[in-house]
PDB file of C-alpha atoms in Angstrom:
ATOM      1  CA  MET A   1     -89.382  36.442  78.962  1.00  0.00           C
ATOM      2  CA  SER A   2     -89.286  32.984  80.378  1.00  0.00           C
ATOM      3  CA  GLU A   3     -91.251  31.825  77.273  1.00  0.00           C
ATOM      4  CA  GLN A   4     -88.579  33.426  74.935  1.00  0.00           C
ATOM      5  CA  LEU A   5     -85.756  31.557  76.836  1.00  0.00           C
ATOM      6  CA  SER A   6     -87.691  28.407  76.513  1.00  0.00           C
ATOM      7  CA  ASP A   7     -87.936  28.940  72.847  1.00  0.00           C
ATOM      8  CA  ARG A   8     -84.277  29.649  72.515  1.00  0.00           C
ATOM      9  CA  LYS A   9     -83.320  26.548  74.437  1.00  0.00           C
ATOM     10  CA  GLY A  10     -85.404  24.513  72.059  1.00  0.00           C
ATOM     11  CA  LEU A  11     -83.810  25.971  68.992  1.00  0.00           C
ATOM     12  CA  PRO A  12     -80.471  23.914  69.088  1.00  0.00           C
ATOM     13  CA  SER A  13     -82.530  20.710  69.347  1.00  0.00           C
ATOM     14  CA  LEU A  14     -84.574  21.690  66.358  1.00  0.00           C
ATOM     15  CA  ILE A  15     -81.452  22.426  64.388  1.00  0.00           C
ATOM     16  CA  ASP A  16     -80.037  19.026  65.331  1.00  0.00           C
ATOM     17  CA  TRP A  17     -83.372  17.382  64.257  1.00  0.00           C
ATOM     18  CA  VAL A  18     -83.241  19.121  60.879  1.00  0.00           C
ATOM     19  CA  LYS A  19     -79.573  18.018  60.420  1.00  0.00           C
ATOM     20  CA  GLN A  20     -80.619  14.387  60.813  1.00  0.00           C
ATOM     21  CA  LEU A  21     -82.873  14.722  57.735  1.00  0.00           C
ATOM     22  CA  ILE A  22     -79.862  15.898  55.551  1.00  0.00           C
ATOM     23  CA  PRO A  23     -77.912  13.001  53.868  1.00  0.00           C
ATOM     24  CA  ALA A  24     -74.504  12.653  55.634  1.00  0.00           C
ATOM     25  CA  LYS A  25     -72.554  13.338  52.510  1.00  0.00           C
ATOM     26  CA  PHE A  26     -73.959  16.789  52.274  1.00  0.00           C
ATOM     27  CA  ARG A  27     -73.298  17.697  55.883  1.00  0.00           C
ATOM     28  CA  ARG A  28     -70.245  19.843  56.685  1.00  0.00           C
ATOM     29  CA  ASP A  29     -70.085  18.716  60.320  1.00  0.00           C
ATOM     30  CA  ILE A  30     -69.344  15.090  59.148  1.00  0.00           C
ATOM     31  CA  PRO A  31     -65.796  14.557  57.892  1.00  0.00           C
ATOM     32  CA  VAL A  32     -65.344  12.746  54.563  1.00  0.00           C
ATOM     33  CA  VAL A  33     -62.269  10.833  53.501  1.00  0.00           C
ATOM     34  CA  PRO A  34     -62.627   9.241  49.930  1.00  0.00           C
ATOM     35  CA  VAL A  35     -60.782   6.036  49.451  1.00  0.00           C
ATOM     36  CA  VAL A  36     -59.150   4.925  46.192  1.00  0.00           C
ATOM     37  CA  ARG A  37     -57.818   1.402  45.691  1.00  0.00           C
ATOM     38  CA  LEU A  38     -54.784   0.928  43.512  1.00  0.00           C
ATOM     39  CA  SER A  39     -54.279  -2.671  43.052  1.00  0.00           C
ATOM     40  CA  GLY A  40     -52.376  -4.919  40.656  1.00  0.00           C
ATOM     41  CA  VAL A  41     -49.257  -4.989  38.468  1.00  0.00           C
ATOM     42  CA  ILE A  42     -48.352  -1.594  37.047  1.00  0.00           C
ATOM     43  CA  GLY A  43     -48.464  -1.140  33.294  1.00  0.00           C
ATOM     44  CA  ALA A  44     -48.987  -4.819  32.449  1.00  0.00           C
ATOM     45  CA  VAL A  45     -52.110  -5.426  30.338  1.00  0.00           C
ATOM     46  CA  THR A  46     -53.980  -8.540  29.429  1.00  0.00           C
ATOM     47  CA  PRO A  47     -57.414  -8.700  27.900  1.00  0.00           C
ATOM     48  CA  LEU A  48     -59.093  -9.770  31.082  1.00  0.00           C
ATOM     49  CA  ARG A  49     -56.948  -7.991  33.636  1.00  0.00           C
ATOM     50  CA  PRO A  50     -55.675  -4.499  32.790  1.00  0.00           C
ATOM     51  CA  GLY A  51     -52.799  -3.297  34.769  1.00  0.00           C
ATOM     52  CA  LEU A  52     -52.553   0.042  36.602  1.00  0.00           C
ATOM     53  CA  THR A  53     -51.875   2.891  34.360  1.00  0.00           C
ATOM     54  CA  LEU A  54     -52.276   6.684  34.512  1.00  0.00           C
ATOM     55  CA  ALA A  55     -54.980   6.496  31.796  1.00  0.00           C
ATOM     56  CA  GLY A  56     -56.949   3.922  33.877  1.00  0.00           C
ATOM     57  CA  THR A  57     -56.663   5.721  37.212  1.00  0.00           C
ATOM     58  CA  ALA A  58     -56.539   9.496  36.454  1.00  0.00           C
ATOM     59  CA  ARG A  59     -60.285  10.006  36.471  1.00  0.00           C
ATOM     60  CA  THR A  60     -60.809   8.053  39.566  1.00  0.00           C
ATOM     61  CA  LEU A  61     -58.096  10.084  41.353  1.00  0.00           C
ATOM     62  CA  GLU A  62     -59.702  13.377  40.130  1.00  0.00           C
ATOM     63  CA  ARG A  63     -63.130  12.302  41.414  1.00  0.00           C
ATOM     64  CA  ALA A  64     -61.557  11.398  44.853  1.00  0.00           C
ATOM     65  CA  PHE A  65     -59.894  14.793  45.248  1.00  0.00           C
ATOM     66  CA  ALA A  66     -62.968  16.636  44.091  1.00  0.00           C
ATOM     67  CA  THR A  67     -65.158  15.035  46.798  1.00  0.00           C
ATOM     68  CA  ARG A  68     -67.134  17.645  48.675  1.00  0.00           C
ATOM     69  CA  HIS A  69     -66.049  18.389  52.228  1.00  0.00           C
ATOM     70  CA  ALA A  70     -63.146  15.989  52.020  1.00  0.00           C
ATOM     71  CA  LYS A  71     -60.599  16.257  54.756  1.00  0.00           C
ATOM     72  CA  ALA A  72     -58.032  14.070  53.134  1.00  0.00           C
ATOM     73  CA  VAL A  73     -57.708  11.369  50.432  1.00  0.00           C
ATOM     74  CA  ALA A  74     -56.882   7.755  51.464  1.00  0.00           C
ATOM     75  CA  LEU A  75     -55.018   5.421  49.035  1.00  0.00           C
ATOM     76  CA  VAL A  76     -55.039   1.659  49.458  1.00  0.00           C
ATOM     77  CA  ILE A  77     -52.243   0.137  47.722  1.00  0.00           C
ATOM     78  CA  ASN A  78     -51.591  -3.566  46.814  1.00  0.00           C
ATOM     79  CA  SER A  79     -49.042  -3.728  44.051  1.00  0.00           C
ATOM     80  CA  PRO A  80     -45.738  -5.550  43.413  1.00  0.00           C
ATOM     81  CA  GLY A  81     -44.702  -2.970  40.909  1.00  0.00           C
ATOM     82  CA  GLY A  82     -44.191  -2.967  37.119  1.00  0.00           C
ATOM     83  CA  SER A  83     -43.694  -0.116  34.672  1.00  0.00           C
ATOM     84  CA  PRO A  84     -41.444   2.628  36.204  1.00  0.00           C
ATOM     85  CA  VAL A  85     -42.933   5.102  33.786  1.00  0.00           C
ATOM     86  CA  GLN A  86     -46.555   4.479  34.758  1.00  0.00           C
ATOM     87  CA  SER A  87     -45.602   4.350  38.431  1.00  0.00           C
ATOM     88  CA  ARG A  88     -43.956   7.820  38.313  1.00  0.00           C
ATOM     89  CA  GLN A  89     -46.811   9.252  36.255  1.00  0.00           C
ATOM     90  CA  ILE A  90     -49.431   8.107  38.804  1.00  0.00           C
ATOM     91  CA  TYR A  91     -47.292   9.442  41.627  1.00  0.00           C
ATOM     92  CA  LEU A  92     -47.010  12.846  39.981  1.00  0.00           C
ATOM     93  CA  ARG A  93     -50.716  13.025  39.308  1.00  0.00           C
ATOM     94  CA  ILE A  94     -51.507  12.287  42.923  1.00  0.00           C
ATOM     95  CA  ARG A  95     -49.122  14.974  44.163  1.00  0.00           C
ATOM     96  CA  GLN A  96     -50.492  17.355  41.625  1.00  0.00           C
ATOM     97  CA  LEU A  97     -53.965  16.921  42.711  1.00  0.00           C
ATOM     98  CA  ALA A  98     -52.965  17.157  46.443  1.00  0.00           C
ATOM     99  CA  ALA A  99     -51.294  20.396  45.820  1.00  0.00           C
ATOM    100  CA  GLU A 100     -54.300  21.800  43.819  1.00  0.00           C
ATOM    101  CA  LYS A 101     -56.979  20.766  46.350  1.00  0.00           C
ATOM    102  CA  LYS A 102     -54.665  21.337  49.425  1.00  0.00           C
ATOM    103  CA  LEU A 103     -55.558  17.812  50.776  1.00  0.00           C
ATOM    104  CA  PRO A 104     -53.376  15.515  52.694  1.00  0.00           C
ATOM    105  CA  VAL A 105     -52.828  11.994  51.242  1.00  0.00           C
ATOM    106  CA  LEU A 106     -52.849   8.975  53.545  1.00  0.00           C
ATOM    107  CA  VAL A 107     -51.500   5.760  52.114  1.00  0.00           C
ATOM    108  CA  PHE A 108     -52.492   2.356  53.524  1.00  0.00           C
ATOM    109  CA  VAL A 109     -50.442  -0.654  52.212  1.00  0.00           C
ATOM    110  CA  GLU A 110     -52.201  -3.965  52.069  1.00  0.00           C
ATOM    111  CA  ASP A 111     -50.142  -7.143  51.055  1.00  0.00           C
ATOM    112  CA  VAL A 112     -47.351  -5.417  49.247  1.00  0.00           C
ATOM    113  CA  ALA A 113     -46.158  -1.922  47.992  1.00  0.00           C
ATOM    114  CA  ALA A 114     -42.979  -2.939  46.206  1.00  0.00           C
ATOM    115  CA  SER A 115     -40.818  -1.439  43.405  1.00  0.00           C
ATOM    116  CA  GLY A 116     -43.370   0.713  41.422  1.00  0.00           C
ATOM    117  CA  GLY A 117     -45.932   0.014  44.124  1.00  0.00           C
ATOM    118  CA  TYR A 118     -43.712   1.678  46.634  1.00  0.00           C
ATOM    119  CA  MET A 119     -43.045   4.444  44.212  1.00  0.00           C
ATOM    120  CA  ILE A 120     -46.723   5.229  44.132  1.00  0.00           C
ATOM    121  CA  ALA A 121     -46.991   4.822  47.976  1.00  0.00           C
ATOM    122  CA  CYS A 122     -44.365   7.689  48.342  1.00  0.00           C
ATOM    123  CA  ALA A 123     -47.053  10.063  46.958  1.00  0.00           C
ATOM    124  CA  GLY A 124     -48.662   9.778  50.496  1.00  0.00           C
ATOM    125  CA  ASP A 125     -47.911  12.436  53.169  1.00  0.00           C
ATOM    126  CA  GLU A 126     -47.990   9.443  55.559  1.00  0.00           C
ATOM    127  CA  ILE A 127     -47.683   5.733  54.849  1.00  0.00           C
ATOM    128  CA  PHE A 128     -49.361   3.172  57.056  1.00  0.00           C
ATOM    129  CA  CYS A 129     -48.920  -0.594  56.753  1.00  0.00           C
ATOM    130  CA  ASP A 130     -49.823  -3.875  58.392  1.00  0.00           C
ATOM    131  CA  PRO A 131     -47.080  -5.744  60.365  1.00  0.00           C
ATOM    132  CA  SER A 132     -47.176  -8.368  57.584  1.00  0.00           C
ATOM    133  CA  SER A 133     -47.142  -6.012  54.708  1.00  0.00           C
ATOM    134  CA  ILE A 134     -44.060  -5.908  52.379  1.00  0.00           C
ATOM    135  CA  LEU A 135     -42.516  -2.729  51.394  1.00  0.00           C
ATOM    136  CA  GLY A 136     -39.363  -1.687  49.480  1.00  0.00           C
ATOM    137  CA  SER A 137     -37.684  -3.389  46.475  1.00  0.00           C
ATOM    138  CA  ILE A 138     -36.351  -0.017  45.420  1.00  0.00           C
ATOM    139  CA  GLY A 139     -34.496  -1.148  42.266  1.00  0.00           C
ATOM    140  CA  VAL A 140     -34.873  -1.896  38.559  1.00  0.00           C
ATOM    141  CA  ILE A 141     -35.119  -5.332  37.044  1.00  0.00           C
ATOM    142  CA  GLY A 142     -35.176  -6.709  33.526  1.00  0.00           C
ATOM    143  CA  GLY A 143     -35.188 -10.222  32.228  1.00  0.00           C
ATOM    144  CA  SER A 144     -35.331 -12.317  29.058  1.00  0.00           C
ATOM    145  CA  PHE A 145     -34.756 -15.747  27.746  1.00  0.00           C
ATOM    146  CA  GLY A 146     -32.217 -17.249  25.418  1.00  0.00           C
ATOM    147  CA  PHE A 147     -33.586 -19.569  22.666  1.00  0.00           C
ATOM    148  CA  GLN A 148     -30.697 -19.604  20.207  1.00  0.00           C
ATOM    149  CA  ASP A 149     -29.809 -23.259  21.142  1.00  0.00           C
ATOM    150  CA  LEU A 150     -33.488 -24.373  21.097  1.00  0.00           C
ATOM    151  CA  ILE A 151     -34.002 -23.115  17.517  1.00  0.00           C
ATOM    152  CA  LYS A 152     -30.958 -24.909  16.340  1.00  0.00           C
ATOM    153  CA  ARG A 153     -32.057 -28.125  17.952  1.00  0.00           C
ATOM    154  CA  ILE A 154     -35.519 -28.098  16.300  1.00  0.00           C
ATOM    155  CA  GLY A 155     -34.088 -27.057  12.992  1.00  0.00           C
ATOM    156  CA  VAL A 156     -35.354 -23.442  12.708  1.00  0.00           C
ATOM    157  CA  GLU A 157     -33.269 -20.754  10.978  1.00  0.00           C
ATOM    158  CA  ARG A 158     -33.451 -17.265  12.483  1.00  0.00           C
ATOM    159  CA  ARG A 159     -33.754 -14.533   9.868  1.00  0.00           C
ATOM    160  CA  LEU A 160     -33.717 -10.993  11.126  1.00  0.00           C
ATOM    161  CA  TYR A 161     -33.384  -7.721   9.125  1.00  0.00           C
ATOM    162  CA  THR A 162     -32.691  -4.384  10.891  1.00  0.00           C
ATOM    163  CA  ALA A 163     -31.614  -0.867  10.125  1.00  0.00           C
ATOM    164  CA  GLY A 164     -29.596   0.337  13.116  1.00  0.00           C
ATOM    165  CA  ASP A 165     -26.591  -1.356  14.749  1.00  0.00           C
ATOM    166  CA  HIS A 166     -28.430  -2.019  17.978  1.00  0.00           C
ATOM    167  CA  LYS A 167     -32.060  -2.530  16.849  1.00  0.00           C
ATOM    168  CA  ALA A 168     -31.850  -6.223  17.613  1.00  0.00           C
ATOM    169  CA  MET A 169     -30.243  -5.658  20.939  1.00  0.00           C
ATOM    170  CA  LEU A 170     -30.975  -8.519  23.565  1.00  0.00           C
ATOM    171  CA  ASP A 171     -33.000 -10.494  20.931  1.00  0.00           C
ATOM    172  CA  PRO A 172     -33.809 -13.844  22.667  1.00  0.00           C
ATOM    173  CA  PHE A 173     -32.973 -15.788  19.560  1.00  0.00           C
ATOM    174  CA  LEU A 174     -29.442 -14.392  19.186  1.00  0.00           C
ATOM    175  CA  PRO A 175     -26.466 -15.097  21.383  1.00  0.00           C
ATOM    176  CA  GLU A 176     -26.098 -12.681  24.261  1.00  0.00           C
ATOM    177  CA  ASP A 177     -23.780  -9.827  23.373  1.00  0.00           C
ATOM    178  CA  PRO A 178     -21.734  -8.372  26.422  1.00  0.00           C
ATOM    179  CA  ASP A 179     -21.903  -4.916  24.952  1.00  0.00           C
ATOM    180  CA  ASP A 180     -25.702  -5.133  24.821  1.00  0.00           C
ATOM    181  CA  VAL A 181     -25.841  -6.194  28.470  1.00  0.00           C
ATOM    182  CA  ALA A 182     -23.545  -3.192  29.415  1.00  0.00           C
ATOM    183  CA  ARG A 183     -25.921  -0.888  27.621  1.00  0.00           C
ATOM    184  CA  LEU A 184     -28.832  -2.254  29.405  1.00  0.00           C
ATOM    185  CA  LYS A 185     -27.278  -2.060  32.854  1.00  0.00           C
ATOM    186  CA  ALA A 186     -26.325   1.643  32.250  1.00  0.00           C
ATOM    187  CA  LEU A 187     -30.063   2.293  31.381  1.00  0.00           C
ATOM    188  CA  GLN A 188     -31.145   0.489  34.597  1.00  0.00           C
ATOM    189  CA  ARG A 189     -28.696   2.503  36.630  1.00  0.00           C
ATOM    190  CA  GLU A 190     -30.170   5.721  35.288  1.00  0.00           C
ATOM    191  CA  ILE A 191     -33.780   4.540  36.076  1.00  0.00           C
ATOM    192  CA  HIS A 192     -32.638   3.467  39.489  1.00  0.00           C
ATOM    193  CA  ALA A 193     -31.191   6.988  40.235  1.00  0.00           C
ATOM    194  CA  ILE A 194     -34.564   8.512  39.359  1.00  0.00           C
ATOM    195  CA  PHE A 195     -36.211   6.106  41.666  1.00  0.00           C
ATOM    196  CA  ILE A 196     -33.860   6.855  44.563  1.00  0.00           C
ATOM    197  CA  ALA A 197     -34.284  10.630  44.074  1.00  0.00           C
ATOM    198  CA  LEU A 198     -38.092  10.232  44.188  1.00  0.00           C
ATOM    199  CA  VAL A 199     -37.980   8.265  47.460  1.00  0.00           C
ATOM    200  CA  LYS A 200     -35.470  10.679  49.016  1.00  0.00           C
ATOM    201  CA  GLY A 201     -37.532  13.688  47.904  1.00  0.00           C
ATOM    202  CA  SER A 202     -40.753  12.243  49.262  1.00  0.00           C
ATOM    203  CA  ARG A 203     -39.575  10.631  52.544  1.00  0.00           C
ATOM    204  CA  GLY A 204     -36.714  13.155  53.333  1.00  0.00           C
ATOM    205  CA  ALA A 205     -35.388  13.038  56.883  1.00  0.00           C
ATOM    206  CA  ARG A 206     -37.691  10.080  57.780  1.00  0.00           C
ATOM    207  CA  LEU A 207     -35.510   7.722  56.026  1.00  0.00           C
ATOM    208  CA  LYS A 208     -33.397   5.990  58.642  1.00  0.00           C
ATOM    209  CA  GLY A 209     -31.268   3.463  56.722  1.00  0.00           C
ATOM    210  CA  ALA A 210     -28.130   3.882  54.619  1.00  0.00           C
ATOM    211  CA  ASP A 211     -28.211   3.928  50.972  1.00  0.00           C
ATOM    212  CA  ASP A 212     -26.606   0.617  50.576  1.00  0.00           C
ATOM    213  CA  VAL A 213     -29.381  -0.891  52.712  1.00  0.00           C
ATOM    214  CA  LEU A 214     -32.382   0.954  51.384  1.00  0.00           C
ATOM    215  CA  PHE A 215     -31.741   0.991  47.652  1.00  0.00           C
ATOM    216  CA  THR A 216     -30.393  -2.405  46.853  1.00  0.00           C
ATOM    217  CA  GLY A 217     -33.776  -3.860  45.798  1.00  0.00           C
ATOM    218  CA  GLU A 218     -34.300  -5.589  49.160  1.00  0.00           C
ATOM    219  CA  TYR A 219     -37.766  -5.506  50.783  1.00  0.00           C
ATOM    220  CA  TRP A 220     -38.964  -5.701  54.262  1.00  0.00           C
ATOM    221  CA  ALA A 221     -42.098  -6.488  56.419  1.00  0.00           C
ATOM    222  CA  GLY A 222     -44.130  -3.728  58.205  1.00  0.00           C
ATOM    223  CA  GLU A 223     -42.323  -3.199  61.494  1.00  0.00           C
ATOM    224  CA  ARG A 224     -38.945  -3.135  59.782  1.00  0.00           C
ATOM    225  CA  SER A 225     -40.142  -0.807  57.211  1.00  0.00           C
ATOM    226  CA  VAL A 226     -41.307   1.582  59.744  1.00  0.00           C
ATOM    227  CA  SER A 227     -37.859   1.521  61.575  1.00  0.00           C
ATOM    228  CA  LEU A 228     -36.154   2.267  58.189  1.00  0.00           C
ATOM    229  CA  GLY A 229     -38.382   5.071  57.529  1.00  0.00           C
ATOM    230  CA  LEU A 230     -40.085   3.643  54.467  1.00  0.00           C
ATOM    231  CA  ALA A 231     -43.326   3.858  56.340  1.00  0.00           C
ATOM    232  CA  ASP A 232     -44.618   5.941  59.203  1.00  0.00           C
ATOM    233  CA  LYS A 233     -46.859   3.763  61.351  1.00  0.00           C
ATOM    234  CA  ILE A 234     -48.476   0.431  61.722  1.00  0.00           C
ATOM    235  CA  GLY A 235     -52.151   0.953  61.092  1.00  0.00           C
ATOM    236  CA  ASP A 236     -55.301  -0.023  59.214  1.00  0.00           C
ATOM    237  CA  LEU A 237     -57.493   2.249  57.352  1.00  0.00           C
ATOM    238  CA  ARG A 238     -60.747   2.197  59.451  1.00  0.00           C
ATOM    239  CA  SER A 239     -59.025   2.550  62.776  1.00  0.00           C
ATOM    240  CA  THR A 240     -56.610   5.281  61.677  1.00  0.00           C
ATOM    241  CA  LEU A 241     -59.264   7.490  60.056  1.00  0.00           C
ATOM    242  CA  ARG A 242     -61.687   7.100  62.951  1.00  0.00           C
ATOM    243  CA  GLU A 243     -58.924   8.016  65.432  1.00  0.00           C
ATOM    244  CA  ARG A 244     -57.973  11.082  63.246  1.00  0.00           C
ATOM    245  CA  PHE A 245     -61.237  12.346  62.049  1.00  0.00           C
ATOM    246  CA  GLY A 246     -63.793  10.842  64.554  1.00  0.00           C
ATOM    247  CA  GLU A 247     -66.050   7.940  64.764  1.00  0.00           C
ATOM    248  CA  LYS A 248     -68.538   9.429  62.191  1.00  0.00           C
ATOM    249  CA  VAL A 249     -66.014   9.789  59.438  1.00  0.00           C
ATOM    250  CA  LEU A 250     -67.358   8.705  56.036  1.00  0.00           C
ATOM    251  CA  THR A 251     -65.047   6.750  53.790  1.00  0.00           C
ATOM    252  CA  PRO A 252     -66.758   6.519  50.400  1.00  0.00           C
ATOM    253  CA  VAL A 253     -64.778   4.159  48.058  1.00  0.00           C
ATOM    254  CA  ILE A 254     -64.236   6.014  44.701  1.00  0.00           C
ATOM    255  CA  ALA A 255     -64.366   3.125  42.053  1.00  0.00           C
ATOM    256  CA  PRO A 256     -63.422   3.373  38.360  1.00  0.00           C
ATOM    257  CA  SER A 257     -66.306   4.297  36.054  1.00  0.00           C
ATOM    258  CA  THR A 258     -67.871   1.198  34.376  1.00  0.00           C
ATOM    259  CA  GLY A 259     -70.377   0.531  31.650  1.00  0.00           C
ATOM    260  CA  LEU A 260     -70.759   1.115  27.889  1.00  0.00           C
ATOM    261  CA  LEU A 261     -70.587   4.867  28.132  1.00  0.00           C
ATOM    262  CA  SER A 262     -67.427   4.987  30.152  1.00  0.00           C
ATOM    263  CA  GLY A 263     -65.824   2.605  27.595  1.00  0.00           C
ATOM    264  CA  LEU A 264     -66.858   4.795  24.723  1.00  0.00           C
ATOM    265  CA  LEU A 265     -65.324   7.863  26.533  1.00  0.00           C
ATOM    266  CA  GLY A 266     -62.104   5.988  26.934  1.00  0.00           C
ATOM    267  CA  ARG A 267     -62.049   5.627  30.724  1.00  0.00           C
ATOM    268  CA  ARG A 268     -60.982   2.084  30.697  1.00  0.00           C
ATOM    269  CA  SER A 269     -57.349   1.185  30.383  1.00  0.00           C
ATOM    270  CA  PRO A 270     -56.035  -0.302  27.319  1.00  0.00           C
ATOM    271  CA  GLY A 271     -57.193  -3.929  26.807  1.00  0.00           C
ATOM    272  CA  ALA A 272     -60.071  -3.763  29.328  1.00  0.00           C
ATOM    273  CA  GLY A 273     -63.269  -5.060  27.899  1.00  0.00           C
ATOM    274  CA  SER A 274     -61.753  -5.230  24.361  1.00  0.00           C
ATOM    275  CA  LEU A 275     -62.963  -8.013  22.028  1.00  0.00           C
ATOM    276  CA  ALA A 276     -60.161  -7.248  19.668  1.00  0.00           C
ATOM    277  CA  ALA A 277     -57.781  -9.338  21.876  1.00  0.00           C
ATOM    278  CA  PHE A 278     -59.816 -12.384  20.986  1.00  0.00           C
ATOM    279  CA  ASP A 279     -59.751 -11.886  17.211  1.00  0.00           C
ATOM    280  CA  GLY A 280     -57.759 -15.050  16.437  1.00  0.00           C
ATOM    281  CA  ILE A 281     -55.320 -17.277  18.192  1.00  0.00           C
ATOM    282  CA  GLY A 282     -52.193 -15.255  17.102  1.00  0.00           C
ATOM    283  CA  ALA A 283     -52.219 -13.109  20.192  1.00  0.00           C
ATOM    284  CA  TRP A 284     -52.680 -16.077  22.579  1.00  0.00           C
ATOM    285  CA  PRO A 285     -48.875 -16.782  23.146  1.00  0.00           C
ATOM    286  CA  ASP A 286     -48.222 -13.130  24.010  1.00  0.00           C
ATOM    287  CA  GLU A 287     -51.262 -13.124  26.428  1.00  0.00           C
ATOM    288  CA  LEU A 288     -49.959 -16.359  27.994  1.00  0.00           C
ATOM    289  CA  ILE A 289     -46.513 -15.041  28.441  1.00  0.00           C
ATOM    290  CA  SER A 290     -47.950 -11.760  29.938  1.00  0.00           C
ATOM    291  CA  ALA A 291     -50.107 -13.697  32.387  1.00  0.00           C
ATOM    292  CA  LEU A 292     -47.044 -15.805  33.400  1.00  0.00           C
ATOM    293  CA  GLU A 293     -44.951 -12.772  33.900  1.00  0.00           C
ATOM    294  CA  THR A 294     -47.662 -11.095  36.073  1.00  0.00           C
ATOM    295  CA  ARG A 295     -47.801 -14.142  38.173  1.00  0.00           C
ATOM    296  CA  ALA A 296     -44.100 -14.310  38.527  1.00  0.00           C
ATOM    297  CA  ILE A 297     -43.900 -10.665  39.818  1.00  0.00           C
ATOM    298  CA  TRP A 298     -46.517 -11.492  42.506  1.00  0.00           C
ATOM    299  CA  ALA A 299     -44.809 -14.801  43.362  1.00  0.00           C
ATOM    300  CA  LYS A 300     -41.508 -12.973  44.063  1.00  0.00           C
ATOM    301  CA  PHE A 301     -43.225 -11.665  47.241  1.00  0.00           C
ATOM    302  CA  GLY A 302     -44.875 -14.884  48.200  1.00  0.00           C
ATOM    303  CA  PHE A 303     -48.362 -14.080  46.706  1.00  0.00           C
TER     304      PHE A 303
END
């Protein structure tokens, strides 16, 4: 009888020993929280630096939410914004996957989650940030240049042929038309209203500021963002996940697929790895302007 008890006492230690032989990612007793990094200007694409788009992030997000034994999905966001359409589409895909897999989404803001970057951050059930992170900029912006005086000065004649009264609206080589500006502002107000509704629907009662504070396009550092309800807590990814899921939590980074095969399968965003962009000097001015615009968006927030 005593020998049987001895054998039973030794059984747990044997099981523990066997568990150590199983790779951690296959063990149910070790929590897993896959991490996806969403970084860069949203929707802006140059040959060497594709922006964030749904096409470029969808498969990575799907892989993260399909991770075996996942307890949650962590998103690390560092984006000054960009395309409102791509921002909302990425937001919707994250929420769809979270609902399908019944997994909470934890968002960690690095340098900035502003404008479209903050829209994506709203896909998180909780938003964490650094005290020096910048959040907000809930608004819509558009800009152009006016070259009509320049082309006159250098002796260039503008010839433009259109079908449709407003097809040349806001053309930078024509004088500004107040009616065109009014149409643009009406469009911006419509997009702004969609943005505001998304933030309110996502953050709900956690929002502490008035509409005329939160939705003016202003942005704030981490502590102030928490007090306004734009974020939930100050915290970094490693400390937060260890505190919530234990010291042994695994945090595999789910990176975009790379290589020739993934390119052939269309997993890269438009412009990434494409040689077509270098097929002549004709595209260089557009690429230079795109690069300058991207730099200007980051510079707005001091980066």
